[in-house]
XYZ file of C-alpha atoms in Angstrom:
395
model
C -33.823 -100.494 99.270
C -35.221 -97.837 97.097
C -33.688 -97.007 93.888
C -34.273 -93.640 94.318
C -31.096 -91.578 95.568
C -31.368 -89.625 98.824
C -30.926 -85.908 98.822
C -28.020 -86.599 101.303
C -26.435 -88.813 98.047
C -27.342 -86.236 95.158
C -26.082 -83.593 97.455
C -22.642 -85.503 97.661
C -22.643 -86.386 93.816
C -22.803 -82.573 93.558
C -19.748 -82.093 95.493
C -17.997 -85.064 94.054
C -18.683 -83.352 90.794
C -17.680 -79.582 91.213
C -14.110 -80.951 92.699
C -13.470 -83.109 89.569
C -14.427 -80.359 87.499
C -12.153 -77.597 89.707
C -9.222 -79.982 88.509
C -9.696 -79.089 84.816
C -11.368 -75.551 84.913
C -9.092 -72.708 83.682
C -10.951 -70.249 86.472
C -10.569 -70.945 90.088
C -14.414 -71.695 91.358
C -15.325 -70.501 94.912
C -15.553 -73.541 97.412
C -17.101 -73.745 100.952
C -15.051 -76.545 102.694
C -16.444 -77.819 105.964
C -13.918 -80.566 107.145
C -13.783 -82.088 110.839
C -10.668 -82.929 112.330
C -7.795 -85.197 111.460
C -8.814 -87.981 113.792
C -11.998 -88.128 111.114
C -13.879 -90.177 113.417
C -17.851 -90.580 113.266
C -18.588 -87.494 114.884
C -16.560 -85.085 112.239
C -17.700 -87.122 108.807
C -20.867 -86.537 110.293
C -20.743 -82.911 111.559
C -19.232 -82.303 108.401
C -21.531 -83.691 105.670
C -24.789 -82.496 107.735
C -23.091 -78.607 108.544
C -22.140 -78.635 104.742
C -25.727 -79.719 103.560
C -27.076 -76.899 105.787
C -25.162 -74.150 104.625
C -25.760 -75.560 101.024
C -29.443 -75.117 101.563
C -29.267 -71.598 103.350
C -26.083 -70.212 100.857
C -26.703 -66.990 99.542
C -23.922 -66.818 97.374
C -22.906 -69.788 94.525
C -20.238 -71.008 96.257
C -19.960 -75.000 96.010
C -20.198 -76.663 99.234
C -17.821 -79.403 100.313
C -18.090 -81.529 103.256
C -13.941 -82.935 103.521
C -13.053 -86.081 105.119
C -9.757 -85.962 106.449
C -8.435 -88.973 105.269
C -7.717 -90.847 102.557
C -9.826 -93.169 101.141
C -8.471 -95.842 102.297
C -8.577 -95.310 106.074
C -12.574 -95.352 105.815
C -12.575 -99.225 105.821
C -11.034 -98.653 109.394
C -13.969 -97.109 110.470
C -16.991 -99.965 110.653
C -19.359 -97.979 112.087
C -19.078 -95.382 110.192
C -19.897 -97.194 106.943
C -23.240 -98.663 108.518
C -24.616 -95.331 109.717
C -23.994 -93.925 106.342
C -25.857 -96.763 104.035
C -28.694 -96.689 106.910
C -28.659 -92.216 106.000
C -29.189 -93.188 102.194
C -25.497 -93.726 101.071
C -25.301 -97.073 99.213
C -21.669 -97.174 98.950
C -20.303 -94.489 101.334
C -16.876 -94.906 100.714
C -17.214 -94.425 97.315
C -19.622 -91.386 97.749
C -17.837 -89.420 100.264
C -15.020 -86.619 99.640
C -11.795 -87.356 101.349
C -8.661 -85.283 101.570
C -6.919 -87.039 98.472
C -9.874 -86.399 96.346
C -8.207 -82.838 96.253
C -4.492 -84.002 95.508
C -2.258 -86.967 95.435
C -0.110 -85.794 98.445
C -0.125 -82.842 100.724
C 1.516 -80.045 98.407
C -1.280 -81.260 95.934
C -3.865 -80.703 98.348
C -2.721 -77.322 99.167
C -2.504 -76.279 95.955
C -6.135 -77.420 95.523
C -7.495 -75.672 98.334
C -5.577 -72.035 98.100
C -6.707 -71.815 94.684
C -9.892 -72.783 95.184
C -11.682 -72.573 98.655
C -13.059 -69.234 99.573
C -14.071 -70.191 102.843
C -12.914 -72.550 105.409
C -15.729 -73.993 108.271
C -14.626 -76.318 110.967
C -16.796 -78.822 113.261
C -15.418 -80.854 115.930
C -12.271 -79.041 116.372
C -11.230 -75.267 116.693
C -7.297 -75.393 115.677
C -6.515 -76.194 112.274
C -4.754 -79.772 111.909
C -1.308 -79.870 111.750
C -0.024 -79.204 108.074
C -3.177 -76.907 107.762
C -1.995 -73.764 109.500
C -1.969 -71.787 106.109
C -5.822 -71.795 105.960
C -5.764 -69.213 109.068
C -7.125 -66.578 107.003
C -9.887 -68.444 105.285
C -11.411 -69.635 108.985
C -14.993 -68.125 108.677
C -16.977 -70.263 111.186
C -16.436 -73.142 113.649
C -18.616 -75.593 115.135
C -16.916 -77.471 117.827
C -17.317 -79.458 121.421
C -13.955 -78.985 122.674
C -11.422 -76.683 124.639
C -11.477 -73.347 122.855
C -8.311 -72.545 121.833
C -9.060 -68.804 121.407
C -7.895 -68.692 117.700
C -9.738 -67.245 114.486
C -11.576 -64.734 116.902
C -12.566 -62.624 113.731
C -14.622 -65.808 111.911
C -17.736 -64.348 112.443
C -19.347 -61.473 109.928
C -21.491 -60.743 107.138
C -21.389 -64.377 105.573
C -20.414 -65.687 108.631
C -22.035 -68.198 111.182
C -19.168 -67.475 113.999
C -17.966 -69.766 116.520
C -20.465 -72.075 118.503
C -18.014 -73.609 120.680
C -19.529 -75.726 123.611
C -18.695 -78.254 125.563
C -21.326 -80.834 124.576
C -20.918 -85.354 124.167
C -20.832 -84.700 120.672
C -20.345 -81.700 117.994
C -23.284 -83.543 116.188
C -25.720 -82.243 118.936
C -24.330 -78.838 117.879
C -24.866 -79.396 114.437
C -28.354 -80.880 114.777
C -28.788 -77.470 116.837
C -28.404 -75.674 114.208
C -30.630 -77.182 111.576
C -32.939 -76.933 113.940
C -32.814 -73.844 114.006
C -32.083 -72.955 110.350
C -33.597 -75.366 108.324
C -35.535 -77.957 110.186
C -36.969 -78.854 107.076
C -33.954 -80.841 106.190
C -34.989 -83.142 108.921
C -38.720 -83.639 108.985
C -39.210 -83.012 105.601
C -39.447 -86.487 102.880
C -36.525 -88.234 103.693
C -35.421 -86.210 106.531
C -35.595 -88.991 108.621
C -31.914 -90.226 106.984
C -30.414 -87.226 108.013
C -31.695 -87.056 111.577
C -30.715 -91.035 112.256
C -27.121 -90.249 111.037
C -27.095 -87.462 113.654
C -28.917 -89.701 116.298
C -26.569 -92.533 115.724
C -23.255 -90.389 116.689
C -24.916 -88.587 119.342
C -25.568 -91.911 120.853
C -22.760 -93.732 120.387
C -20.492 -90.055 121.548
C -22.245 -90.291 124.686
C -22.655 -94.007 125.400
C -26.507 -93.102 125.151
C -26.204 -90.694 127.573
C -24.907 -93.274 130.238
C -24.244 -91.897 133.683
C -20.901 -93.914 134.118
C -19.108 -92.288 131.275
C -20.584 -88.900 131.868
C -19.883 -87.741 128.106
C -23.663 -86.532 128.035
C -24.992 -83.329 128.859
C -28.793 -81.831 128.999
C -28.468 -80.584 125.442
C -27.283 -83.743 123.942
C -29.905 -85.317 125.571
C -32.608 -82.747 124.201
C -31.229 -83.489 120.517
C -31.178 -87.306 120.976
C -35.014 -87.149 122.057
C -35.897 -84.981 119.152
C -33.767 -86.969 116.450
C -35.321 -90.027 117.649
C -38.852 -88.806 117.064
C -38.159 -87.834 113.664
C -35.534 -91.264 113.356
C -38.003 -93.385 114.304
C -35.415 -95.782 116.243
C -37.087 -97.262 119.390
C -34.101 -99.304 121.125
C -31.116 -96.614 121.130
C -29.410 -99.119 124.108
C -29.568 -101.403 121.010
C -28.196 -98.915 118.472
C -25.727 -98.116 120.934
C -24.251 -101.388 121.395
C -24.030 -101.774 117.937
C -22.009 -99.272 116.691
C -19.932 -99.681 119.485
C -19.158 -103.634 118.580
C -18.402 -102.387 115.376
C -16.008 -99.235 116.794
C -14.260 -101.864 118.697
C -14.188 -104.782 116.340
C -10.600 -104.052 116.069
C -9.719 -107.911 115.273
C -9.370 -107.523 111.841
C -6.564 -104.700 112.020
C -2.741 -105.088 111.558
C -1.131 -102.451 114.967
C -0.069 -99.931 112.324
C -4.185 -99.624 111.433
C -4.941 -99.540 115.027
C -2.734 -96.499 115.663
C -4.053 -94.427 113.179
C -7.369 -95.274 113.154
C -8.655 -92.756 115.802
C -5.555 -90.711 116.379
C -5.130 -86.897 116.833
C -2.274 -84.746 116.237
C -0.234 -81.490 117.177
C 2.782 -79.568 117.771
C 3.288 -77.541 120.964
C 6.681 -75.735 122.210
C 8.391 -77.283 118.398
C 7.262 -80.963 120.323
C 5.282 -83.217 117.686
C 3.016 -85.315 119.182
C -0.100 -87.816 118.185
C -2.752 -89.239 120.547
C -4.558 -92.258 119.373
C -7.154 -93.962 120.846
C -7.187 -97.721 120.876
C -10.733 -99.558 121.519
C -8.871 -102.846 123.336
C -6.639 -103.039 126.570
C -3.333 -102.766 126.364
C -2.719 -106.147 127.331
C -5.360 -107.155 124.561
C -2.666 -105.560 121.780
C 0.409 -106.978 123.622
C -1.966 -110.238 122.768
C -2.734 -109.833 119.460
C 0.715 -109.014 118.468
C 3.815 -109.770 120.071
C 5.713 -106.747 118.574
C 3.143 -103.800 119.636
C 5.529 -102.032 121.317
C 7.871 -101.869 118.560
C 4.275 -101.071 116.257
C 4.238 -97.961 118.398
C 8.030 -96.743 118.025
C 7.525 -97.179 114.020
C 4.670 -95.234 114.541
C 6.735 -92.616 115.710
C 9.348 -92.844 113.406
C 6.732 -92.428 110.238
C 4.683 -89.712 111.651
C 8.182 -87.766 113.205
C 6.636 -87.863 116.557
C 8.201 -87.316 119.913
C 5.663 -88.326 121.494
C 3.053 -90.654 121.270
C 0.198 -91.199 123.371
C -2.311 -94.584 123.444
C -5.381 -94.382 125.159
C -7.678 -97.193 125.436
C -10.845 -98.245 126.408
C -12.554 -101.212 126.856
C -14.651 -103.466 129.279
C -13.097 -104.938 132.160
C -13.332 -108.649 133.535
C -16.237 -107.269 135.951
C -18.042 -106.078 132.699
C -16.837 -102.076 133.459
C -15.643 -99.180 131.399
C -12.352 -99.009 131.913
C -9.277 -96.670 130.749
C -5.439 -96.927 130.126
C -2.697 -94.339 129.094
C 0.315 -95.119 128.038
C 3.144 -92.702 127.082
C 6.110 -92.925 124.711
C 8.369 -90.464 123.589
C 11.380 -90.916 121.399
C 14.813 -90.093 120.398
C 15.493 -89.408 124.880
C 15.467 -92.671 126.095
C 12.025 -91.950 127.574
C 12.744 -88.723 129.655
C 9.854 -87.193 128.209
C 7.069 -89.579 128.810
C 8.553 -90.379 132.072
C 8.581 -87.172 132.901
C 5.232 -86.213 131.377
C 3.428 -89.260 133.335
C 4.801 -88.236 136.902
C 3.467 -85.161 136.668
C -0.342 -86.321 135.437
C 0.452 -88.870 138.456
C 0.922 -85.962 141.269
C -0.869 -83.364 139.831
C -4.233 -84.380 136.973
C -7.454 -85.473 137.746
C -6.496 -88.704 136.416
C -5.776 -90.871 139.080
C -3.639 -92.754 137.088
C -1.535 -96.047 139.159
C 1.215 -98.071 137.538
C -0.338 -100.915 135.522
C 0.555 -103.888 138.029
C 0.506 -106.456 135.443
C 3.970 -105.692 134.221
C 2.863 -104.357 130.733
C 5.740 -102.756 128.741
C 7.922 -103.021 132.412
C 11.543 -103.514 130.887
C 10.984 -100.591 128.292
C 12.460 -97.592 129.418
C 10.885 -95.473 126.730
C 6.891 -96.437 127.539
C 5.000 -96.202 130.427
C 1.649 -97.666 130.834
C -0.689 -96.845 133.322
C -4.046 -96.932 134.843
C -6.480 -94.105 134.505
C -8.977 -94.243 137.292
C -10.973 -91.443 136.432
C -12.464 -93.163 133.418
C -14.802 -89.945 132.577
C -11.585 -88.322 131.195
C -11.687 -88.639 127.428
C -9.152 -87.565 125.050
C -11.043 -84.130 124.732
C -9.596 -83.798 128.619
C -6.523 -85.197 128.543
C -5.202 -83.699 125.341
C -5.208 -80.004 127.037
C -2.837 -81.732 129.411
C -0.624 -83.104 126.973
C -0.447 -79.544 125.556
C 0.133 -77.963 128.894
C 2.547 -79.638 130.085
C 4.417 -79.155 126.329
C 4.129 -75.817 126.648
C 5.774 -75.441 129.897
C 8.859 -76.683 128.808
């Protein structure tokens, strides 16, 4: 490996740099935060650091741009793939290089304090409503970048010195990002070592949408399009390869405790004054029953130290006959159950599920989980969150 940093590093050493200093300056500088959602899986850190290096090279004003991780530090090690597409983009020591949410403050008060003083613009990418605990950046919303539902909020982020909402529904908000460099400063990619930038966008494009496989459907013509460019510039010949790489390493859960496998890809919301978190869990559910003879209780403390009624697990993982295969599983606390039970019979008779009662008696005697099924394994959590939501709402 060369000695010589990559822009992508020196660009994050900048950013590393003007938040340290913001801690100590008596004037409040003007920041540009691009952060991806809370779930801060590949596809945000990515979308994140690549949108924020674009709209550091096309700025107009002197704003300091700052691509936010939302987590702490010390969740990245949950996140194997992530820290191999990173190195392979020029990062030598990607944890260590990255900005994460407690870069900005100890604790959430201390991170709010950091960013009202000091962010003059907020940009999202891979998700359109703010994270819960975020709501007061509203008014700072100036663009979004996003693959999922639109919610239909922040309807005024576009302007002057803004970029507006690109909200499709693509495999990956990567594609979307990759788009836009493209578009705007395709020099970042094929210029000297553009090719570091365009493999970390290859490599979550591919793994978002299993390569573009036809049995997940998560692809559509556009991420395809961006995959075949990236790759040209990339240089990677076997993307089945780099494919089933990063997704050993996504699913290489062995090493984690259930409390790390519950919030390691995990999403999170309030609807109708119902909390609620959705993780998704790269094993079977009677993989984790395996592993760990107290998961269900793993799940109920999960509740208890997030204060959520109701937690979702959705998992994924290959099947004795070597298929893609899907479960769901519903909990919801402080009511005996009511809620999930109630919440499950309704994505029985009504969703595009097709969702059965797991048959192998998983979680049977607990009255406050029920674990199903999902047939329809082409329903991700991007799907099946809007139903959550829904069906909140409702109440």
């Amino acid at each position: 490996r060369s000695s010589r940093r990559s822009s992508l590093s020196r660009f994050l050493a900048r950013a590393r740099s003007s938040v340290a200093a913001s801690k100590s300056s008596s004037t409040a500088p003007n920041f540009d935060v691009v952060v991806g959602n809370e779930a801060a899986d590949l596809d945000s850190m990515v979308s994140a650091v690549a949108y924020a290096l674009l709209r550091a090279e096309t700025k107009k004003q002197n704003n300091s741009v700052v691509p936010l991780v939302n987590i702490p530090r010390r969740e990245f090690a949950l996140r194997g793939e992530a820290s191999l597409v990173f190195q392979r983009a020029g990062l030598q020591d990607p944890v260590n290089e990255l900005v994460f949410v407690d870069d900005l403050g100890e604790d959430a008060d201390a991170v709010r304090k950091w960013i009202e003083r000091n962010a003059a613009a907020v940009r999202l990418v891979d998700h359109n409503r703010l994270a819960q605990g975020y709501e007061y950046l509203a008014e700072r919303v100036v663009d979004i970048i996003d693959h999922h539902k639109d919610e239909q909020l922040y309807l005024d982020a576009r302007g002057k010195r803004h970029s507006g909402r690109n909200i499709q529904v693509v495999g990956s908000c990567a594609t979307l990002v990759a788009e836009r460099i493209r578009s705007e400063a395709e020099h970042l990619l094929t210029g000297d070592d553009g090719a570091g930038l365009a493999g970390l966008l290859l490599s979550t494009i591919v793994l978002d949408t299993n390569n573009m496989s036809a049995a997940t459907k998560k692809g559509t013509p556009l991420d395809g399009e961006m995959i075949k460019y990236l790759q040209g510039i990339a240089n990677y010949d076997d993307l089945d390869a780099l494919n089933s790489e990063l997704t050993r390493l996504r699913s290489d859960v062995s090493h984690l405790t259930p409390a790390q496998l519950l919030i390691k890809d995990t999403k999170y919301g309030t609807v109708n004054g119902v909390s609620y978190g959705i993780a998704t869990v790269p094993q079977s559910l009677q993989a984790c029953v395996a592993a760990s003879d107290g998961f269900d209780q793993s799940i109920r403390d999960f509740a208890e130290e997030r204060k959520l009624d109701l937690v979702g697990v959705m998992t994924t993982y290959m099947n004795d006959n070597d298929e893609f295969s899907r479960q769901l599983l519903l909990h919801s606390a402080g009511d005996g159950g009511a809620l999930a039970r109630s919440m499950a019979q309704q994505f029985v008779d009504t969703s595009s599920l097709d969702l059965e009662s797991l048959s192998d008696a998983v979680f049977v005697d607990q009255d406050d989980m029920v674990a199903m099924q999902q047939r329809n394994v082409a329903a991700s959590r991007k799907q099946v969150r809007p139903l959550v939501c829904d069906f909140l709402a409702k109440l």
